[in-house]
PDB file of C-alpha atoms in Angstrom:
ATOM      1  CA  UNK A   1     114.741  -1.877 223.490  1.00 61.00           C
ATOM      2  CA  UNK A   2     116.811   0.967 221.070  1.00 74.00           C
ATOM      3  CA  UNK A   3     118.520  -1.854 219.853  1.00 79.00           C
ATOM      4  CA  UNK A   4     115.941  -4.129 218.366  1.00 83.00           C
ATOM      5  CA  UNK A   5     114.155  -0.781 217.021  1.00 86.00           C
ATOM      6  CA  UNK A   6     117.772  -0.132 215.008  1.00 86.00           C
ATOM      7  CA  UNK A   7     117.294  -3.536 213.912  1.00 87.00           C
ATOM      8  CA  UNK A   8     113.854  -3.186 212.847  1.00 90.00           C
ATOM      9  CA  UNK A   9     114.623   0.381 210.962  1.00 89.00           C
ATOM     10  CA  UNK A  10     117.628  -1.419 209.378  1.00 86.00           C
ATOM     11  CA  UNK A  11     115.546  -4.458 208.368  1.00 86.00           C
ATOM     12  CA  UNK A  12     112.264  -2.907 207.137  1.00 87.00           C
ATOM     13  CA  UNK A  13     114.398  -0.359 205.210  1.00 87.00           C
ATOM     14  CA  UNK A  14     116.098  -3.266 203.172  1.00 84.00           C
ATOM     15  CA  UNK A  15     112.512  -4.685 202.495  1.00 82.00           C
ATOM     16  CA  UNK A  16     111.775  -1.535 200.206  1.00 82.00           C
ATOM     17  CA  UNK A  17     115.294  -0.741 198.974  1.00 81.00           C
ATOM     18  CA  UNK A  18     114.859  -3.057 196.215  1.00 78.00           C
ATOM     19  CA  UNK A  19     111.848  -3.861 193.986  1.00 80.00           C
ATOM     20  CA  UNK A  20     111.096  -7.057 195.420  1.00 76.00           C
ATOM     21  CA  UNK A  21     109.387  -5.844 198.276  1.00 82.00           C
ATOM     22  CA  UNK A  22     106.634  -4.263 195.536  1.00 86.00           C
ATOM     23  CA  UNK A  23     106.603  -7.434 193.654  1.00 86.00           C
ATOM     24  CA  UNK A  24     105.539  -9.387 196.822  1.00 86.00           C
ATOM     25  CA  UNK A  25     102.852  -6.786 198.043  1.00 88.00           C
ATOM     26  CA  UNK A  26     101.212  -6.840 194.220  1.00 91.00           C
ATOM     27  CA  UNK A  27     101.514 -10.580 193.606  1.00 90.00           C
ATOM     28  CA  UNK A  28      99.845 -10.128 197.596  1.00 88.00           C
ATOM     29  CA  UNK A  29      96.887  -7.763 195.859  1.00 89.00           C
ATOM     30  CA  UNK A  30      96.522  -9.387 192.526  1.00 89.00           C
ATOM     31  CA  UNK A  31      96.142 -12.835 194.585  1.00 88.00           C
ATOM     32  CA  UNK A  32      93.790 -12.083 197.002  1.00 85.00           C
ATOM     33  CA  UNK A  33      91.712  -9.714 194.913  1.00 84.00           C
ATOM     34  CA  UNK A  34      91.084 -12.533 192.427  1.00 84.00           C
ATOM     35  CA  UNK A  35      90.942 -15.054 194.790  1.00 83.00           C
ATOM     36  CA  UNK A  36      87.478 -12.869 196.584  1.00 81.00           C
ATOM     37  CA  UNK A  37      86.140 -11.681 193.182  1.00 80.00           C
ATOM     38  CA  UNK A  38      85.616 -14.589 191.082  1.00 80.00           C
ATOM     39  CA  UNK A  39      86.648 -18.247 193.285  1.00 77.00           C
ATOM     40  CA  UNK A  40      85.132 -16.394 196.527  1.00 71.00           C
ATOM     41  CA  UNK A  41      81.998 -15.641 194.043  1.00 75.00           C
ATOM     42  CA  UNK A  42      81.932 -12.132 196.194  1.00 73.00           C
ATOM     43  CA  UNK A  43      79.112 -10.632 193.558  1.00 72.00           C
ATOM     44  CA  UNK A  44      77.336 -13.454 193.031  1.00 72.00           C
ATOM     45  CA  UNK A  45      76.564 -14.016 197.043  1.00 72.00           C
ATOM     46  CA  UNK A  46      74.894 -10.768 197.298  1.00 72.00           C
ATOM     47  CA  UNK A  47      76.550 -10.053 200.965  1.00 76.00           C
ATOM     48  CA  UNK A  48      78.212  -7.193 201.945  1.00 74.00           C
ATOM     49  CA  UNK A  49      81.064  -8.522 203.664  1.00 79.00           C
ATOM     50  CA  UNK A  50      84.975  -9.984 203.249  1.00 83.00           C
ATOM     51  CA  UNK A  51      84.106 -13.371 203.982  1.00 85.00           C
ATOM     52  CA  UNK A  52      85.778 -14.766 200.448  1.00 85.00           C
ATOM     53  CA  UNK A  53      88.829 -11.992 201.497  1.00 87.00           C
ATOM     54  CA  UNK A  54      89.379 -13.484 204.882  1.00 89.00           C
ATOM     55  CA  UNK A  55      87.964 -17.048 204.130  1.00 88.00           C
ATOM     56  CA  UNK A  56      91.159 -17.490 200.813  1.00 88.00           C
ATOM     57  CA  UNK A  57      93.937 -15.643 203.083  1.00 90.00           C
ATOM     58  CA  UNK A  58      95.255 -18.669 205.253  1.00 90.00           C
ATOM     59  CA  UNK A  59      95.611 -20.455 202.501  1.00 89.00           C
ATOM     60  CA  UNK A  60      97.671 -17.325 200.413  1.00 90.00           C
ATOM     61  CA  UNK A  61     100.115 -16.937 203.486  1.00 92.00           C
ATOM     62  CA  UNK A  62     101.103 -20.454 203.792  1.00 91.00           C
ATOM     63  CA  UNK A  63     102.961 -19.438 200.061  1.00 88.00           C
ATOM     64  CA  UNK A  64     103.062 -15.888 201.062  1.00 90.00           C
ATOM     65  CA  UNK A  65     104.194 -15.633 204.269  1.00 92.00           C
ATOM     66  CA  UNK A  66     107.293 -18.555 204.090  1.00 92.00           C
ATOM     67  CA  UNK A  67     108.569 -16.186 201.382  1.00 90.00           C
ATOM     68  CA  UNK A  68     109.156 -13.393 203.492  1.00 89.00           C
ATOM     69  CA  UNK A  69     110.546 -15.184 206.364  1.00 90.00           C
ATOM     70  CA  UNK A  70     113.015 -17.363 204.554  1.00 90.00           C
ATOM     71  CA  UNK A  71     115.157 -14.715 204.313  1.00 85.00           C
ATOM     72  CA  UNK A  72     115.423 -13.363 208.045  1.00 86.00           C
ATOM     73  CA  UNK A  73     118.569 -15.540 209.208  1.00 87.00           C
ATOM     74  CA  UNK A  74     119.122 -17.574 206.457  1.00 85.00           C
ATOM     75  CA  UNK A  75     120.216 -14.763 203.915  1.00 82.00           C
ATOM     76  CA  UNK A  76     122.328 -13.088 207.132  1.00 79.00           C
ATOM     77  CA  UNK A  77     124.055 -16.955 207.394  1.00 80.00           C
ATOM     78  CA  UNK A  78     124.677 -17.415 204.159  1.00 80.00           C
ATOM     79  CA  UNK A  79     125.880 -13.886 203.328  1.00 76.00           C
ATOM     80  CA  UNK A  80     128.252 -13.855 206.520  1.00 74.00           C
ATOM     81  CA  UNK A  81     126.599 -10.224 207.629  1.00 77.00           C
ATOM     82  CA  UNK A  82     125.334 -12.425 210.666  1.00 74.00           C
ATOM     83  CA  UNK A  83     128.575 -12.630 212.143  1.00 73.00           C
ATOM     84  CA  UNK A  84     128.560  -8.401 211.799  1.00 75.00           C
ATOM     85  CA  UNK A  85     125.230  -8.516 213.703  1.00 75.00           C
ATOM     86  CA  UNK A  86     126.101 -10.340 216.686  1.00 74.00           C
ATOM     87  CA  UNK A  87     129.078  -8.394 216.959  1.00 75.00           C
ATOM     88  CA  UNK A  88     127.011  -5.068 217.457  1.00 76.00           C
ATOM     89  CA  UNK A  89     126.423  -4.557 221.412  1.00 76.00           C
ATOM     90  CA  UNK A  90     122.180  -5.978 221.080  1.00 79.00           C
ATOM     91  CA  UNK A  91     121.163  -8.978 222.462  1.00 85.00           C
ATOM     92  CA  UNK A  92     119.993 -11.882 220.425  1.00 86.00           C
ATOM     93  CA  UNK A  93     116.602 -11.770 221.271  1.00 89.00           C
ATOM     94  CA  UNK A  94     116.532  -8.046 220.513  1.00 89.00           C
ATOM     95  CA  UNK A  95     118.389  -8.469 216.846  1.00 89.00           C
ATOM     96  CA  UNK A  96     115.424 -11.554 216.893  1.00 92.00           C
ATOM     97  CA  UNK A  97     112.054  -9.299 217.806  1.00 93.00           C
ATOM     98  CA  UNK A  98     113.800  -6.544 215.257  1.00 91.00           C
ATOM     99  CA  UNK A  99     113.890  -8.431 212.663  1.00 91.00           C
ATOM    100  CA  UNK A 100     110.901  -9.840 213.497  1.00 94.00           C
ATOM    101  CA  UNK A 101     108.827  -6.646 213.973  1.00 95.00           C
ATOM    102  CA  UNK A 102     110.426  -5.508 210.941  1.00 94.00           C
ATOM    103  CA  UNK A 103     108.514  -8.353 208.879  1.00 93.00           C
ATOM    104  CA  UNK A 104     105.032  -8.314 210.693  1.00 95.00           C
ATOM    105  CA  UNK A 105     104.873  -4.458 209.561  1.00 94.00           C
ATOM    106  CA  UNK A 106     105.403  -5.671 206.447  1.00 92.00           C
ATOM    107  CA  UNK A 107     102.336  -7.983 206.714  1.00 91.00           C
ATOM    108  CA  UNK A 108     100.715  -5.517 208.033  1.00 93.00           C
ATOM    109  CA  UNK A 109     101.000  -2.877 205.189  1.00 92.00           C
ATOM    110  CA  UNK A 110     100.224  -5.854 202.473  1.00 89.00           C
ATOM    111  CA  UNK A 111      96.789  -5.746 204.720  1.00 90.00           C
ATOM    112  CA  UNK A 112      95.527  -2.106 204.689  1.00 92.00           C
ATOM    113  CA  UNK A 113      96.821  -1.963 200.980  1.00 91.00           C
ATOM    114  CA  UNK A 114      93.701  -4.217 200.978  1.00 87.00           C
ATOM    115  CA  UNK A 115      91.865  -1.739 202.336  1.00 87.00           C
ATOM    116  CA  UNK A 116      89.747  -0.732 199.153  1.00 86.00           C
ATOM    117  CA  UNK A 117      87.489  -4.072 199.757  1.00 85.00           C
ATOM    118  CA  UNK A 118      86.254  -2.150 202.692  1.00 86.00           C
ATOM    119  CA  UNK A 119      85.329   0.405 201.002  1.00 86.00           C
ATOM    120  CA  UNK A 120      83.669  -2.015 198.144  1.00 82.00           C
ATOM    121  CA  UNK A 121      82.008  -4.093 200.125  1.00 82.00           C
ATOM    122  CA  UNK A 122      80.609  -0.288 202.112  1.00 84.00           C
ATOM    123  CA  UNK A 123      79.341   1.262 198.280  1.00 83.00           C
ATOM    124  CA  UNK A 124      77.500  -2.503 197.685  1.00 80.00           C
ATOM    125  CA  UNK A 125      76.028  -2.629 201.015  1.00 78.00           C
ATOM    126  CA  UNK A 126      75.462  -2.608 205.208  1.00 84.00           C
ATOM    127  CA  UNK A 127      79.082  -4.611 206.020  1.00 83.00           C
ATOM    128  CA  UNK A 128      79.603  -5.462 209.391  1.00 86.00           C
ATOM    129  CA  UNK A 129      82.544  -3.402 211.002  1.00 88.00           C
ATOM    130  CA  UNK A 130      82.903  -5.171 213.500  1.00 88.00           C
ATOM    131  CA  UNK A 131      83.283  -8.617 212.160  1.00 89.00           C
ATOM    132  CA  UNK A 132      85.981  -7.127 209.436  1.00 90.00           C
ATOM    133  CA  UNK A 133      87.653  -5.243 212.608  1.00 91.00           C
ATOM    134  CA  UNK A 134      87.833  -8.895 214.114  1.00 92.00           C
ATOM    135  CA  UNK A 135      88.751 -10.425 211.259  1.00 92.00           C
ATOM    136  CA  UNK A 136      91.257  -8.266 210.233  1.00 93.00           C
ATOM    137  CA  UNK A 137      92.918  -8.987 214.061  1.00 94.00           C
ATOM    138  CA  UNK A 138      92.783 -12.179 213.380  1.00 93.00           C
ATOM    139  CA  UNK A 139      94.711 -12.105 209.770  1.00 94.00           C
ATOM    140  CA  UNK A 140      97.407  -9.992 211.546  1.00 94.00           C
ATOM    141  CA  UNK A 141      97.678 -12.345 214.600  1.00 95.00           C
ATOM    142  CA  UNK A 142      98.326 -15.361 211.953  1.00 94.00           C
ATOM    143  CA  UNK A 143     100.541 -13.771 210.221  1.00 94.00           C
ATOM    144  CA  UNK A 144     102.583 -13.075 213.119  1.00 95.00           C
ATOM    145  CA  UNK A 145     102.783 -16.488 213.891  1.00 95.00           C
ATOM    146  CA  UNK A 146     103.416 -18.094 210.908  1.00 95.00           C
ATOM    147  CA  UNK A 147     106.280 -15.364 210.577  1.00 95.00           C
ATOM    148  CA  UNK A 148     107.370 -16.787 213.722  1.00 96.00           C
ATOM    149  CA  UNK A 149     107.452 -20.162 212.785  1.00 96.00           C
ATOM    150  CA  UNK A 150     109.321 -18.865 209.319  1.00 95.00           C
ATOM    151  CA  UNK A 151     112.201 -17.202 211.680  1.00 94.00           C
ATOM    152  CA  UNK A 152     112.624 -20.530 213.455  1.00 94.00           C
ATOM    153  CA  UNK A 153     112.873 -22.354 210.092  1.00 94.00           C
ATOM    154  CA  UNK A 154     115.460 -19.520 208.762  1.00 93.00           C
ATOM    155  CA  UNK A 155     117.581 -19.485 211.715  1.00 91.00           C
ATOM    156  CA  UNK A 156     118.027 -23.430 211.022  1.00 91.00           C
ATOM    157  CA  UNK A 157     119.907 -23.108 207.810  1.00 89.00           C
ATOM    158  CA  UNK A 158     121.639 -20.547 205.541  1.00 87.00           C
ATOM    159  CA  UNK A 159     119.387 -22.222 202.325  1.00 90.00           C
ATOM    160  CA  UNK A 160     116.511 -20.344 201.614  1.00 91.00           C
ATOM    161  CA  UNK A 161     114.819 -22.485 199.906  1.00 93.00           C
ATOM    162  CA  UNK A 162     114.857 -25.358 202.419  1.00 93.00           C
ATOM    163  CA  UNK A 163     113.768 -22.348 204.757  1.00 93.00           C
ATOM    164  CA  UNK A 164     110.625 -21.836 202.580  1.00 94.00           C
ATOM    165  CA  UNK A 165     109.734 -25.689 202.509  1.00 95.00           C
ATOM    166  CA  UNK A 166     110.400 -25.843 206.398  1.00 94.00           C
ATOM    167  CA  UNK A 167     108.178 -23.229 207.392  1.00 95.00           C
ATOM    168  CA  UNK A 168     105.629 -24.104 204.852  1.00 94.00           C
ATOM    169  CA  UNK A 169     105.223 -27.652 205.893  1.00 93.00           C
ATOM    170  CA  UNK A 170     105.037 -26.512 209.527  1.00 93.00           C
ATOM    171  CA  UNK A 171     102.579 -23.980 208.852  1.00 92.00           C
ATOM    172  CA  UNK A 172     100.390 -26.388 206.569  1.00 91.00           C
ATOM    173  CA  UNK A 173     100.124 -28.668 209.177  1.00 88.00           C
ATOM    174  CA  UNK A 174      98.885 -26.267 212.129  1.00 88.00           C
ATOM    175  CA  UNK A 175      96.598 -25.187 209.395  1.00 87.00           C
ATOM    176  CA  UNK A 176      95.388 -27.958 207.929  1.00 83.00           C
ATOM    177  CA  UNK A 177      94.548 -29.339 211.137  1.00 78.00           C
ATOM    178  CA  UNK A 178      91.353 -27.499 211.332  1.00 71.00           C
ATOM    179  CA  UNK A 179      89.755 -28.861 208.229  1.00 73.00           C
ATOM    180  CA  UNK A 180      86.774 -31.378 208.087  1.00 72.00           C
ATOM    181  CA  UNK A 181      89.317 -33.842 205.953  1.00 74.00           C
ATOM    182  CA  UNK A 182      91.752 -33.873 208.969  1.00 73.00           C
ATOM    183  CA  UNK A 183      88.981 -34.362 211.627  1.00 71.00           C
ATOM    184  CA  UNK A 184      86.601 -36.474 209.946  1.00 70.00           C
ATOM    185  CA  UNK A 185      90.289 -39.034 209.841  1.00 71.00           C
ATOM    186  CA  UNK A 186      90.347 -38.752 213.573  1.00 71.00           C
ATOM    187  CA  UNK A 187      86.853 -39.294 214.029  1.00 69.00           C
ATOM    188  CA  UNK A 188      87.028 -42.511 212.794  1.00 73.00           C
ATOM    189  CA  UNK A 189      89.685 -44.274 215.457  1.00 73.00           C
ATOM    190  CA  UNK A 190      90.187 -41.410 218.054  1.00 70.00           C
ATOM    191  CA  UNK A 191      88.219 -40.180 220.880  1.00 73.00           C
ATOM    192  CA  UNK A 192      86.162 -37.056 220.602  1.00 74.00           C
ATOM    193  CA  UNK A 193      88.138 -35.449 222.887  1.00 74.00           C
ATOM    194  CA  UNK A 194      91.847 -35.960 220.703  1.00 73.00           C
ATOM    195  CA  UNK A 195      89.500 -34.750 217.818  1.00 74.00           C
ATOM    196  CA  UNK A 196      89.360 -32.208 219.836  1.00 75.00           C
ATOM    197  CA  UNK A 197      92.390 -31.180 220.842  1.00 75.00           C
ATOM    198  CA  UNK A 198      93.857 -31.551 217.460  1.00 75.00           C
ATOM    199  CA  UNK A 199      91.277 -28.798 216.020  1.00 74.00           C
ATOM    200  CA  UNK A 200      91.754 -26.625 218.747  1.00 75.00           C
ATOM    201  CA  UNK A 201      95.423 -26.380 217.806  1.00 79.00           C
ATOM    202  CA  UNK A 202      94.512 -25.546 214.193  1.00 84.00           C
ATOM    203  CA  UNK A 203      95.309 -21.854 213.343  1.00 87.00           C
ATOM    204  CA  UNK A 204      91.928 -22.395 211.100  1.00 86.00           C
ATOM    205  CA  UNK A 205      89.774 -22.846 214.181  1.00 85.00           C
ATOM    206  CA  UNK A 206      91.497 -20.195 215.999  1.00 87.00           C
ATOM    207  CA  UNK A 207      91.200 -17.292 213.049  1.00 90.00           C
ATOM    208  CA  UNK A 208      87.456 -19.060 212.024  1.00 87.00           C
ATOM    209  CA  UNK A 209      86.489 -18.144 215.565  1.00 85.00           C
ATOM    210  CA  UNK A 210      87.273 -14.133 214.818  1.00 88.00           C
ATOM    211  CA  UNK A 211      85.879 -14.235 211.583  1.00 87.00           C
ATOM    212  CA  UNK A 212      82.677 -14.275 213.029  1.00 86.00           C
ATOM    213  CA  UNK A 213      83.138 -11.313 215.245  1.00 82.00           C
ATOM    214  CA  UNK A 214      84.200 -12.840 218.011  1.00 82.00           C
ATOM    215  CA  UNK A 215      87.445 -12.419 219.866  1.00 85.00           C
ATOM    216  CA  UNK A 216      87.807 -14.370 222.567  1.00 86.00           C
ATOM    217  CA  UNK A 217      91.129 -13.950 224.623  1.00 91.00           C
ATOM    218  CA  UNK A 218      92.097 -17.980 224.546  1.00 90.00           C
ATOM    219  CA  UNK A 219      92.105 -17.265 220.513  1.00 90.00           C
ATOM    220  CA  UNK A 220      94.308 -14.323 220.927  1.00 93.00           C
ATOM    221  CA  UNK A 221      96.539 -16.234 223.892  1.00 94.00           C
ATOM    222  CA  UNK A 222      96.880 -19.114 221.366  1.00 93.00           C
ATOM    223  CA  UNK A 223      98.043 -16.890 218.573  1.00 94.00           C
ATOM    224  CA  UNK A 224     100.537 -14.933 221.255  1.00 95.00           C
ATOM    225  CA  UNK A 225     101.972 -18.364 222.859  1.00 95.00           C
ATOM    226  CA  UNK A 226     103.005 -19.511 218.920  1.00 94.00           C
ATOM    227  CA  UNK A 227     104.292 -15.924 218.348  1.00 96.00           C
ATOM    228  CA  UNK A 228     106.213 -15.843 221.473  1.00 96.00           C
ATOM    229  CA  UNK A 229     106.922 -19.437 221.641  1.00 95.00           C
ATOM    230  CA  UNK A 230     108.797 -19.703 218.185  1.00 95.00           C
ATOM    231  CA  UNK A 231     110.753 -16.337 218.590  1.00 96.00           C
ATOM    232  CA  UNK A 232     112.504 -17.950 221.919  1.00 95.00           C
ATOM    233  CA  UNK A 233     113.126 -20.887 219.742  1.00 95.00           C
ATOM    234  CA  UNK A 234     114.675 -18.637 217.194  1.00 94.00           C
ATOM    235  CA  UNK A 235     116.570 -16.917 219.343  1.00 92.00           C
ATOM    236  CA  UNK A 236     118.080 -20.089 221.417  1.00 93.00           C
ATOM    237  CA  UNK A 237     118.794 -21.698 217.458  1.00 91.00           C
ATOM    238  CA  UNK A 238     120.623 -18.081 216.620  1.00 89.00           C
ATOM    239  CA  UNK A 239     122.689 -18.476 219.930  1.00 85.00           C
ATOM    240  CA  UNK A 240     123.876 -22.184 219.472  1.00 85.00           C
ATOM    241  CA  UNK A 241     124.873 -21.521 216.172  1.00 77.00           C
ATOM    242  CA  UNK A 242     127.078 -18.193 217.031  1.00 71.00           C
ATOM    243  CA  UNK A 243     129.866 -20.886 217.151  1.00 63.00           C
ATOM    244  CA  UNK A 244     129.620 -21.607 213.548  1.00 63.00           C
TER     245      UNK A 244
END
């Protein structure tokens, strides 16, 4: 796997060699921090916990998140460095789980800059590690997958704009999915057990289920089969279109 680790050093380093990777993890900060503090009400509920944090944040990556991918494949198309890539000796799906990897740790660090809630939410009160522990898992696992989704979408075109709408609407819909507008539509003409089905496949059931603690490992396998499922698709999309 040295290959798709020189791929992730050469991708995460070009994240932070210009200043828009800082502009994306404050925009991240400023977001989410007003997002908890005054729409999430997080003084007036008198709670110790990041409920508001973790409640706002599927809603922040669906913007958030197809802005970082847009860029894995389509910016390499469109620039013509894609052609250099391919040419190294790495397979696709490594140069694919690089760049990949490359992004997630990205995510990842936009979460524990997020870290001084914890310790907010520890001076106000008792908080729950365990539930923030789960939660937290469960913010990292969807971001994985909608970054998955967003390297599908990018490895489509060399636009990165249509890359953003692409993976947006996807990710919208596997979100919205899960919310009592959606459901409450299918009540009305399907059976209980479509209603179901199409909650179940909501991301919003999925992460609601480990923001109450709880991580079950059919949560976590659903989270894993979208990240794993959308990088093959990536990497069959980045093979077809070698010709080109």
């Amino acid at each position: 796997m040295y290959p798709a680790y020189a791929v992730f050093k050469r991708e995460i380093a070009s994240y932070f060699a210009t200043p828009l990777a800082y502009v994306f993890l404050v925009i991240f900060l400023v977001l989410a921090s007003s997002l908890t503090f005054y729409m999430g009400n997080f003084f007036e509920r008198g709670q110790a916990d990041l409920q508001p944090f973790f409640g706002f944040l599927p809603w922040l990556y669906l913007f958030l998140v197809p802005a970082l991918s847009m860029r894995l494949w389509a910016d390499e198309r469109k620039s013509g460095t894609i052609e250099l890539l391919l040419t190294l000796p790495l397979e696709v799906c490594q140069a694919v789980v690089g760049k990949f990897l490359a992004s997630w740790a990205f995510c990842a660090v936009g979460l524990l800059l997020a870290f001084p809630l914890v310790i907010a939410v520890a001076v106000l009160g008792q908080p729950d590690y365990g539930v923030i522990i789960s939660s937290a898992i469960g913010a990292l696992l969807m971001s994985g997958a909608f970054l998955a989704i967003g390297s599908a979408m990018s490895a489509l075109t060399r636009n990165q704009v249509i890359a953003f709408v692409l993976t947006a609407t996807v990710c919208f819909l596997i979100t919205a999915a899960g919310t009592g507008l959606v459901s409450g539509a299918f009540a009305a003409w399907a059976p209980t057990a479509l209603v179901e089905f199409v909650s179940g496949f909501s991301v919003l059931t999925r992460f609601a289920n480990l923001q109450r603690g709880v991580i079950d490992a059919r949560d976590v396998l659903y989270f894993g089969s979208l990240i794993v499922g959308f990088l093959l698709i990536t990497a069959l999309i980045v093979d077809l279109k070698k010709a080109e």
